[in-house]
Coordinates of N, CA and C in Angstrom, one line a residue:
Chain A
Q261 N 146.8 250.1 207.3 CA 146.7 249.5 206.0 C 146.4 250.6 205.0
V262 N 147.4 250.8 204.1 CA 147.3 251.8 203.1 C 146.2 251.5 202.1
Q263 N 145.5 252.6 201.7 CA 144.4 252.4 200.7 C 144.7 253.4 199.6
L264 N 144.3 252.9 198.4 CA 144.5 253.7 197.1 C 143.2 253.8 196.4
Q265 N 142.9 254.9 195.8 CA 141.7 255.1 195.1 C 141.9 255.9 193.8
E266 N 141.5 255.3 192.7 CA 141.7 256.0 191.4 C 140.5 256.9 191.2
S267 N 140.8 258.0 190.4 CA 139.7 258.9 190.0 C 140.0 259.5 188.7
G268 N 139.0 259.8 187.9 CA 139.2 260.5 186.6 C 138.1 260.1 185.7
P269 N 138.1 260.7 184.5 CA 137.0 260.4 183.5 C 136.9 259.0 183.1
G270 N 135.7 258.5 182.9 CA 135.5 257.1 182.4 C 135.5 257.1 180.9
L271 N 135.4 258.2 180.2 CA 135.3 258.3 178.8 C 136.3 259.4 178.3
V272 N 137.1 259.0 177.3 CA 138.1 259.9 176.7 C 138.0 259.8 175.2
R273 N 138.1 260.9 174.6 CA 138.0 260.9 173.1 C 139.3 260.5 172.5
P274 N 139.3 259.9 171.3 CA 140.5 259.5 170.6 C 141.3 260.7 170.4
S275 N 142.6 260.6 170.5 CA 143.7 261.6 170.3 C 143.8 262.5 171.5
Q276 N 142.9 262.4 172.5 CA 143.0 263.3 173.6 C 143.9 262.6 174.7
T277 N 144.1 263.3 175.8 CA 144.9 262.8 176.9 C 144.1 262.2 178.0
L278 N 144.4 261.0 178.4 CA 143.8 260.3 179.5 C 144.5 260.7 180.8
S279 N 143.7 261.2 181.8 CA 144.3 261.7 183.0 C 143.6 261.1 184.2
L280 N 144.4 260.4 185.0 CA 143.9 259.8 186.2 C 144.7 260.2 187.4
T281 N 144.1 260.2 188.6 CA 144.7 260.5 189.9 C 144.5 259.4 190.8
C282 N 145.5 259.1 191.6 CA 145.4 258.1 192.7 C 145.6 258.8 194.0
T283 N 144.6 258.7 194.9 CA 144.7 259.2 196.2 C 145.1 258.2 197.2
V284 N 146.1 258.4 198.0 CA 146.6 257.5 199.0 C 146.2 257.9 200.4
S285 N 145.6 256.9 201.1 CA 145.2 257.1 202.5 C 146.0 256.1 203.4
D286 N 146.2 256.5 204.6 CA 146.9 255.7 205.6 C 148.3 255.3 205.1
G287 N 148.9 256.2 204.4 CA 150.2 256.0 203.9 C 150.7 257.3 203.3
S288 N 152.0 257.4 202.9 CA 152.5 258.7 202.4 C 153.2 258.5 201.1
V289 N 152.9 259.4 200.1 CA 153.5 259.2 198.8 C 155.0 259.6 198.8
D290 N 155.5 260.3 199.9 CA 156.9 260.5 200.0 C 157.6 259.5 200.8
S291 N 157.0 258.3 200.9 CA 157.7 257.2 201.5 C 159.0 256.9 200.9
S292 N 160.0 256.5 201.7 CA 161.3 256.2 201.3 C 161.5 254.7 200.9
V293 N 160.4 253.9 201.0 CA 160.6 252.5 200.7 C 159.6 252.0 199.7
H294 N 158.8 253.0 199.1 CA 157.8 252.6 198.1 C 157.9 253.4 196.9
Y295 N 157.5 252.8 195.7 CA 157.2 253.5 194.5 C 155.7 253.5 194.3
W296 N 155.2 254.4 193.4 CA 153.8 254.5 193.1 C 153.5 254.2 191.7
S297 N 152.7 253.3 191.4 CA 152.6 252.7 190.0 C 151.3 252.7 189.4
W298 N 151.2 252.6 188.1 CA 150.0 252.4 187.3 C 150.2 251.1 186.5
I299 N 149.1 250.4 186.5 CA 149.0 249.1 185.7 C 147.7 249.1 185.0
R300 N 147.6 248.6 183.9 CA 146.3 248.5 183.2 C 146.0 247.1 182.7
Q301 N 144.7 246.9 182.5 CA 144.2 245.5 182.1 C 143.2 245.7 181.1
H302 N 143.5 245.3 179.8 CA 142.6 245.4 178.8 C 141.4 244.4 179.0
P303 N 140.2 244.6 178.5 CA 139.1 243.7 178.8 C 139.4 242.3 178.6
D304 N 139.2 241.5 179.6 CA 139.5 240.0 179.6 C 140.9 239.7 179.2
K305 N 141.8 240.5 179.5 CA 143.2 240.3 179.2 C 144.1 240.3 180.4
G306 N 145.4 240.2 180.2 CA 146.3 240.2 181.4 C 146.7 241.6 181.8
L307 N 147.7 241.7 182.6 CA 148.2 242.9 183.3 C 149.4 243.5 182.6
E308 N 149.3 244.8 182.4 CA 150.4 245.5 181.7 C 150.9 246.7 182.6
W309 N 152.2 246.6 183.0 CA 152.7 247.7 183.8 C 153.0 248.9 183.0
I310 N 152.5 250.1 183.5 CA 152.7 251.3 182.7 C 153.9 252.1 183.2
G311 N 154.1 252.1 184.5 CA 155.3 252.8 185.0 C 155.1 253.1 186.5
Y312 N 156.2 253.7 187.1 CA 156.1 254.1 188.5 C 156.7 255.5 188.6
V313 N 156.3 256.1 189.7 CA 156.9 257.4 190.1 C 157.2 257.4 191.6
Y314 N 158.1 258.2 192.0 CA 158.3 258.4 193.5 C 158.9 259.7 193.7
Y315 N 158.8 260.2 195.0 CA 159.2 261.5 195.3 C 160.1 261.5 196.5
I316 N 161.3 261.8 196.3 CA 162.3 262.0 197.4 C 163.0 263.3 197.1
G317 N 162.4 264.4 197.6 CA 162.9 265.7 197.3 C 162.5 266.2 195.9
S318 N 162.6 265.3 195.0 CA 162.1 265.6 193.6 C 161.5 264.4 193.0
T319 N 160.9 264.5 191.9 CA 160.1 263.4 191.3 C 161.0 262.6 190.4
H320 N 160.9 261.3 190.6 CA 161.7 260.3 189.8 C 160.7 259.3 189.2
H321 N 161.0 258.8 188.0 CA 160.1 257.9 187.4 C 160.8 256.8 186.6
N322 N 160.0 255.8 186.2 CA 160.5 254.7 185.4 C 159.3 254.2 184.6
Y323 N 159.3 254.3 183.3 CA 158.1 254.0 182.4 C 158.4 252.8 181.6
N324 N 157.3 252.1 181.3 CA 157.4 250.9 180.3 C 157.8 251.5 178.9
P325 N 158.9 251.0 178.4 CA 159.3 251.5 177.0 C 158.2 251.5 176.0
S326 N 157.3 250.5 176.1 CA 156.2 250.4 175.1 C 155.3 251.6 175.1
L327 N 155.3 252.4 176.3 CA 154.3 253.5 176.4 C 155.1 254.8 176.7
R328 N 156.4 254.7 176.9 CA 157.2 255.8 177.4 C 156.9 257.2 176.6
S329 N 156.7 257.1 175.3 CA 156.6 258.3 174.5 C 155.3 259.1 174.8
R330 N 154.3 258.4 175.5 CA 153.0 259.0 175.7 C 152.7 259.1 177.2
V331 N 153.6 258.7 178.1 CA 153.2 258.7 179.5 C 154.0 259.8 180.3
T332 N 153.2 260.4 181.2 CA 153.8 261.3 182.2 C 153.2 260.9 183.5
M333 N 154.0 260.7 184.5 CA 153.5 260.5 185.9 C 154.1 261.6 186.8
S334 N 153.3 262.0 187.8 CA 153.7 263.0 188.7 C 153.2 262.7 190.1
V335 N 153.8 263.4 191.1 CA 153.4 263.2 192.5 C 153.0 264.6 193.0
E336 N 151.9 264.6 193.7 CA 151.4 265.8 194.4 C 151.5 265.5 195.9
A337 N 152.6 265.7 196.5 CA 152.9 265.3 197.9 C 151.9 266.0 198.9
S338 N 151.6 267.3 198.6 CA 150.7 268.0 199.6 C 149.3 267.4 199.6
K339 N 148.9 266.8 198.5 CA 147.6 266.1 198.5 C 147.7 264.6 198.7
N340 N 148.9 264.1 198.9 CA 149.1 262.7 199.0 C 148.5 261.9 197.8
Q341 N 148.8 262.4 196.6 CA 148.3 261.9 195.4 C 149.4 261.7 194.4
F342 N 149.2 260.8 193.4 CA 150.0 260.7 192.2 C 149.1 260.5 191.0
S343 N 149.7 260.9 189.8 CA 148.8 261.0 188.7 C 149.5 260.3 187.4
L344 N 148.6 260.0 186.5 CA 149.0 259.5 185.2 C 148.4 260.3 184.1
D345 N 149.2 260.7 183.1 CA 148.7 261.3 181.9 C 149.2 260.4 180.8
L346 N 148.2 260.0 179.9 CA 148.6 259.2 178.7 C 148.0 259.9 177.5
S347 N 148.9 260.4 176.7 CA 148.5 261.2 175.6 C 148.2 260.4 174.3
S348 N 147.5 261.1 173.4 CA 147.2 260.6 172.0 C 146.6 259.2 172.1
V349 N 145.5 259.1 172.9 CA 144.9 257.8 173.1 C 144.1 257.3 171.9
T350 N 144.1 256.0 171.8 CA 143.2 255.3 170.8 C 142.4 254.3 171.5
A351 N 141.6 253.6 170.7 CA 140.7 252.6 171.3 C 141.5 251.5 172.0
A352 N 142.7 251.3 171.5 CA 143.6 250.3 172.2 C 144.0 250.6 173.6
D353 N 143.7 251.8 174.0 CA 144.0 252.2 175.4 C 142.8 252.0 176.3
T354 N 141.7 251.5 175.8 CA 140.6 251.2 176.6 C 140.9 250.1 177.5
A355 N 140.8 250.3 178.8 CA 141.2 249.3 179.8 C 140.8 249.7 181.2
V356 N 140.9 248.8 182.1 CA 140.8 249.1 183.5 C 142.2 249.6 184.0
Y357 N 142.3 250.7 184.6 CA 143.5 251.3 185.1 C 143.6 251.1 186.6
F358 N 144.7 250.5 187.1 CA 144.9 250.4 188.5 C 146.0 251.2 189.0
C359 N 145.9 251.8 190.2 CA 147.1 252.4 190.8 C 147.5 251.4 191.9
A360 N 148.8 251.3 192.2 CA 149.3 250.4 193.1 C 150.6 250.9 193.8
R361 N 150.9 250.3 194.9 CA 152.1 250.6 195.6 C 153.2 249.5 195.4
I362 N 154.4 249.9 195.1 CA 155.5 249.0 194.9 C 156.4 249.0 196.0
R363 N 156.8 247.9 196.5 CA 157.9 247.8 197.5 C 159.2 248.0 196.8
Q364 N 160.0 249.0 197.2 CA 161.2 249.3 196.5 C 162.2 248.1 196.6
Q365 N 163.1 248.0 195.7 CA 164.1 247.0 195.6 C 163.6 245.6 195.1
L366 N 162.5 245.2 195.8 CA 161.9 243.9 195.3 C 160.8 244.1 194.3
T367 N 160.2 245.3 194.2 CA 159.3 245.6 193.1 C 158.1 244.8 193.0
Y368 N 157.6 244.3 194.1 CA 156.3 243.6 194.1 C 155.2 244.6 194.5
F369 N 154.0 244.4 194.0 CA 152.9 245.3 194.2 C 152.1 244.9 195.4
D370 N 152.2 245.6 196.5 CA 151.7 245.1 197.8 C 150.3 245.7 198.1
S371 N 149.9 246.8 197.5 CA 148.6 247.3 197.7 C 148.1 247.9 196.4
W372 N 146.8 247.7 196.1 CA 146.2 248.1 194.8 C 144.9 248.9 195.1
G373 N 144.7 249.9 194.2 CA 143.3 250.5 194.1 C 142.4 249.5 193.5
R374 N 141.1 249.9 193.5 CA 140.1 249.0 193.0 C 140.0 249.0 191.4
G375 N 140.6 250.0 190.8 CA 140.7 250.1 189.4 C 139.5 250.9 188.9
T376 N 139.8 251.6 187.7 CA 138.8 252.4 187.1 C 138.8 252.1 185.6
L377 N 137.6 251.9 185.0 CA 137.5 251.6 183.6 C 137.5 252.9 182.8
V378 N 138.5 253.0 181.8 CA 138.5 254.1 180.9 C 138.3 253.6 179.5
T379 N 137.3 254.2 178.9 CA 136.9 253.8 177.5 C 137.3 255.0 176.6
V380 N 138.0 254.6 175.5 CA 138.3 255.6 174.5 C 137.4 255.4 173.3
S381 N 136.6 256.5 173.1 CA 135.6 256.4 172.1 C 135.1 257.8 171.7
S382 N 134.7 258.0 170.5 CA 134.2 259.2 170.1 C 132.7 259.3 170.3
Chain B
I215 N 162.3 239.5 179.1 CA 161.9 238.3 179.9 C 160.4 237.9 179.6
Q216 N 160.2 236.7 179.3 CA 158.8 236.2 179.2 C 158.5 235.2 180.3
L217 N 157.3 235.3 180.8 CA 156.8 234.4 181.8 C 155.6 233.7 181.2
T218 N 155.8 232.3 181.2 CA 154.7 231.5 180.6 C 154.1 230.7 181.7
Q219 N 152.8 230.9 181.9 CA 152.1 230.2 182.9 C 151.3 229.0 182.3
S220 N 151.3 227.9 183.1 CA 150.5 226.7 182.6 C 149.8 226.1 183.8
P221 N 148.6 225.5 183.6 CA 147.9 225.7 182.4 C 147.3 227.1 182.3
S222 N 146.7 227.5 181.2 CA 146.0 228.8 181.1 C 144.7 228.8 181.9
S223 N 144.1 227.6 182.0 CA 142.9 227.4 182.8 C 142.8 226.0 183.4
L224 N 142.1 225.8 184.4 CA 141.9 224.5 185.0 C 140.6 224.5 185.8
S225 N 140.0 223.3 185.8 CA 138.8 223.1 186.6 C 139.1 222.3 187.8
A226 N 138.5 222.7 188.9 CA 138.8 221.9 190.1 C 137.6 222.0 191.1
S227 N 137.7 221.2 192.1 CA 136.6 221.1 193.1 C 137.1 221.6 194.4
V228 N 136.2 222.0 195.3 CA 136.6 222.4 196.7 C 137.3 221.2 197.3
G229 N 138.4 221.5 197.9 CA 139.2 220.5 198.6 C 140.4 220.0 197.8
D230 N 140.3 220.2 196.5 CA 141.4 219.8 195.6 C 142.7 220.5 195.9
R231 N 143.8 219.8 195.6 CA 145.1 220.4 195.6 C 145.4 220.9 194.2
V232 N 145.8 222.2 194.1 CA 145.9 222.8 192.8 C 147.4 223.3 192.6
T233 N 147.9 223.1 191.5 CA 149.3 223.5 191.2 C 149.3 224.3 189.9
I234 N 149.9 225.5 190.0 CA 150.1 226.3 188.8 C 151.6 226.6 188.6
T235 N 152.0 226.6 187.4 CA 153.4 226.7 187.0 C 153.7 228.0 186.3
C236 N 154.8 228.6 186.6 CA 155.3 229.8 185.9 C 156.7 229.5 185.4
R237 N 157.0 229.7 184.2 CA 158.3 229.4 183.6 C 158.9 230.7 183.0
A238 N 160.1 231.1 183.5 CA 160.7 232.3 182.9 C 161.6 231.9 181.8
S239 N 161.8 232.9 180.9 CA 162.7 232.6 179.7 C 164.2 232.6 180.0
R240 N 164.5 233.0 181.2 CA 165.9 232.9 181.7 C 165.9 232.8 183.2
D241 N 167.1 232.5 183.7 CA 167.2 232.4 185.2 C 166.9 233.7 185.9
I242 N 166.0 233.7 186.8 CA 165.6 235.0 187.5 C 165.8 234.8 189.0
G243 N 166.6 233.7 189.4 CA 166.8 233.5 190.8 C 165.5 233.2 191.5
N244 N 165.2 234.0 192.6 CA 163.9 233.8 193.3 C 163.1 235.0 193.1
Y245 N 163.3 235.8 192.1 CA 162.6 237.1 191.9 C 161.3 236.9 191.2
L246 N 160.3 236.3 192.0 CA 159.0 236.1 191.4 C 157.9 236.3 192.5
A247 N 156.8 236.9 192.0 CA 155.7 237.1 192.9 C 154.4 236.4 192.3
W248 N 153.5 236.1 193.1 CA 152.2 235.6 192.7 C 151.0 236.4 193.2
Y249 N 150.0 236.6 192.3 CA 148.9 237.4 192.7 C 147.6 236.6 192.4
Q250 N 146.5 236.9 193.1 CA 145.2 236.4 192.9 C 144.3 237.5 192.4
Q251 N 143.5 237.3 191.4 CA 142.5 238.3 191.0 C 141.2 237.7 190.8
E252 N 140.3 238.1 191.7 CA 138.9 237.7 191.6 C 138.2 238.5 190.5
P253 N 137.1 238.0 189.9 CA 136.4 238.8 188.9 C 136.0 240.2 189.3
G254 N 136.3 241.2 188.6 CA 135.9 242.5 188.9 C 136.7 243.2 190.0
K255 N 137.7 242.6 190.5 CA 138.5 243.1 191.6 C 140.0 243.3 191.2
A256 N 140.7 244.0 192.0 CA 142.1 244.2 191.8 C 142.9 243.0 192.2
P257 N 144.0 242.8 191.6 CA 144.9 241.7 192.0 C 145.3 241.9 193.5
K258 N 145.6 240.7 194.1 CA 146.0 240.7 195.5 C 147.3 239.9 195.6
L259 N 148.3 240.5 196.3 CA 149.6 239.9 196.4 C 149.5 238.7 197.3
L260 N 149.9 237.5 196.9 CA 149.9 236.3 197.7 C 151.3 236.0 198.2
I261 N 152.3 236.0 197.3 CA 153.6 235.5 197.6 C 154.6 236.4 196.9
Y262 N 155.8 236.6 197.5 CA 156.9 237.3 196.9 C 158.2 236.6 197.1
T263 N 159.2 236.9 196.3 CA 160.5 236.2 196.3 C 160.2 234.7 196.3
A264 N 159.3 234.3 195.5 CA 159.1 232.9 195.2 C 158.3 232.1 196.3
S265 N 158.6 232.4 197.5 CA 158.1 231.5 198.6 C 157.6 232.2 199.8
I266 N 157.8 233.5 199.9 CA 157.4 234.2 201.1 C 155.9 234.6 201.1
L267 N 155.2 234.1 202.0 CA 153.7 234.4 202.1 C 153.5 235.8 202.6
Q268 N 152.7 236.6 201.8 CA 152.4 238.0 202.2 C 151.5 237.9 203.5
S269 N 151.7 238.8 204.4 CA 150.9 238.9 205.6 C 149.4 238.8 205.3
G270 N 148.7 237.9 206.1 CA 147.3 237.8 206.0 C 146.8 236.8 204.9
V271 N 147.7 236.2 204.1 CA 147.3 235.2 203.1 C 147.3 233.9 203.8
P272 N 146.2 233.1 203.6 CA 146.1 231.8 204.2 C 147.2 230.9 203.9
S273 N 147.5 230.0 204.8 CA 148.7 229.1 204.7 C 148.5 228.0 203.7
R274 N 147.3 227.9 203.2 CA 147.0 226.8 202.1 C 147.7 227.2 200.8
F275 N 148.1 228.5 200.7 CA 148.9 229.0 199.6 C 150.4 228.8 199.9
S276 N 151.1 228.3 198.9 CA 152.5 228.2 199.0 C 153.2 228.4 197.7
G277 N 154.4 228.8 197.7 CA 155.2 229.0 196.5 C 156.5 228.4 196.6
S278 N 157.0 227.9 195.4 CA 158.3 227.2 195.4 C 159.0 227.5 194.1
G279 N 160.2 227.1 194.0 CA 161.0 227.2 192.8 C 162.1 228.3 192.8
S280 N 163.0 228.2 191.9 CA 164.0 229.1 191.7 C 164.6 228.9 190.3
G281 N 165.3 229.9 189.8 CA 165.9 229.8 188.5 C 164.9 230.2 187.4
S282 N 164.3 229.2 186.8 CA 163.3 229.5 185.7 C 162.0 228.8 185.9
D283 N 161.9 228.0 186.9 CA 160.7 227.2 187.1 C 160.1 227.4 188.5
F284 N 158.8 227.9 188.5 CA 158.2 228.2 189.8 C 156.8 227.6 189.9
T285 N 156.4 227.4 191.1 CA 155.1 226.8 191.3 C 154.3 227.5 192.4
L286 N 153.0 227.7 192.1 CA 152.1 228.1 193.2 C 151.2 226.9 193.5
T287 N 151.1 226.6 194.8 CA 150.2 225.5 195.2 C 149.2 225.9 196.1
I288 N 148.0 225.5 195.9 CA 146.9 225.7 196.9 C 146.6 224.3 197.4
S289 N 146.8 224.1 198.7 CA 146.8 222.7 199.2 C 145.4 222.1 199.3
S290 N 144.4 223.0 199.6 CA 143.0 222.5 199.6 C 142.1 223.7 199.2
L291 N 141.7 223.6 197.9 CA 140.9 224.7 197.3 C 139.7 225.1 198.1
Q292 N 139.5 226.3 198.3 CA 138.3 226.8 199.0 C 137.5 227.6 198.0
P293 N 136.2 227.8 198.3 CA 135.3 228.5 197.4 C 135.8 229.9 197.0
E294 N 136.4 230.6 197.9 CA 136.9 231.9 197.6 C 138.2 231.9 196.7
D295 N 138.7 230.8 196.4 CA 140.0 230.7 195.7 C 139.7 230.6 194.2
F296 N 138.5 230.5 193.8 CA 138.2 230.4 192.3 C 138.4 231.8 191.8
A297 N 139.5 231.9 191.0 CA 140.0 233.2 190.6 C 141.0 233.0 189.5
T298 N 141.6 234.1 189.0 CA 142.8 234.0 188.1 C 144.0 234.4 188.8
Y299 N 145.1 233.6 188.6 CA 146.4 233.8 189.2 C 147.4 234.2 188.2
Y300 N 148.2 235.2 188.7 CA 149.3 235.7 187.8 C 150.6 235.7 188.5
C301 N 151.7 235.4 187.8 CA 153.0 235.5 188.3 C 153.6 236.8 187.7
Q302 N 154.6 237.3 188.4 CA 155.3 238.6 188.0 C 156.8 238.5 188.4
E303 N 157.6 238.8 187.4 CA 159.0 238.9 187.7 C 159.4 240.1 188.4
L304 N 160.2 240.0 189.4 CA 160.6 241.1 190.3 C 161.9 241.7 189.8
N305 N 162.0 243.1 189.9 CA 163.3 243.7 189.8 C 163.9 243.7 188.5
T306 N 163.2 243.5 187.4 CA 163.7 243.6 186.1 C 162.7 244.4 185.3
F307 N 163.2 245.4 184.6 CA 162.3 246.4 183.9 C 162.3 246.1 182.4
P308 N 161.1 246.3 181.7 CA 159.8 246.6 182.3 C 159.3 245.4 183.2
L309 N 158.6 245.8 184.2 CA 158.0 244.8 185.1 C 156.9 244.0 184.2
T310 N 156.9 242.7 184.3 CA 156.0 241.9 183.4 C 155.3 240.9 184.2
F311 N 154.2 240.5 183.7 CA 153.3 239.5 184.3 C 153.2 238.3 183.4
G312 N 152.9 237.1 184.0 CA 152.5 236.0 183.2 C 151.1 236.2 182.6
G313 N 150.7 235.3 181.7 CA 149.4 235.4 181.1 C 148.2 235.1 181.9
G314 N 148.4 234.5 183.0 CA 147.4 234.2 183.9 C 146.9 232.7 183.8
T315 N 146.4 232.2 185.0 CA 145.8 230.9 185.0 C 144.4 231.0 185.7
K316 N 143.4 230.7 185.0 CA 142.0 230.8 185.6 C 141.6 229.5 186.2
V317 N 141.2 229.6 187.5 CA 140.8 228.4 188.2 C 139.3 228.5 188.4
D318 N 138.5 227.5 187.8 CA 137.1 227.6 187.9 C 136.5 226.3 188.4
F319 N 135.2 226.2 188.6 CA 134.6 225.1 189.2 C 134.5 223.9 188.2
K320 N 134.8 222.7 188.6 CA 134.7 221.6 187.8 C 133.2 221.2 187.6

């Protein structure tokens, strides 16, 4: 049973870059049948897909157009981790951030991390 | 694509049959998944491609529908089922979720 765990700062200053890492256990980030994704949930709101990344020889990604200009995702295969950078954050980026595994082709999220709250505040 | 869930909330009792609807703004075939989110926890996959039960999910959960109208049914509500449920369209980008249906105690 794959497990995912988010890590990173819980507080980020406005205009700075939010950086999170997801560590994958009992699974491999260079899987040929999965993508690795970030989703966020604003307080008491619904779910927003941020994007996904995968590594097959090189890194490939697909970002939500609403966030594309500020998002960078990467994979560190040697550490079995993948990461999210979200630049120029504002209070509107305050949310719980989840990492998750996506089944390729059908794109459902079959495993999730517990989530980490990131607050943007000065 | 927009996914509209109804109702946005409902009150029910243990043992009740509960039905939640997800309507897509266009025909999406059977490309729909359902998730359960308990308070303070991550969502959990229940059903994918409209009707296939994820491994380990109790059989009281079922999904049906195709095209633009989909249903999640809980045949006999259990205490651990009080949660928020989301639908998600599959294989169309950006990936999107419905607004959620909160199931609470009557």
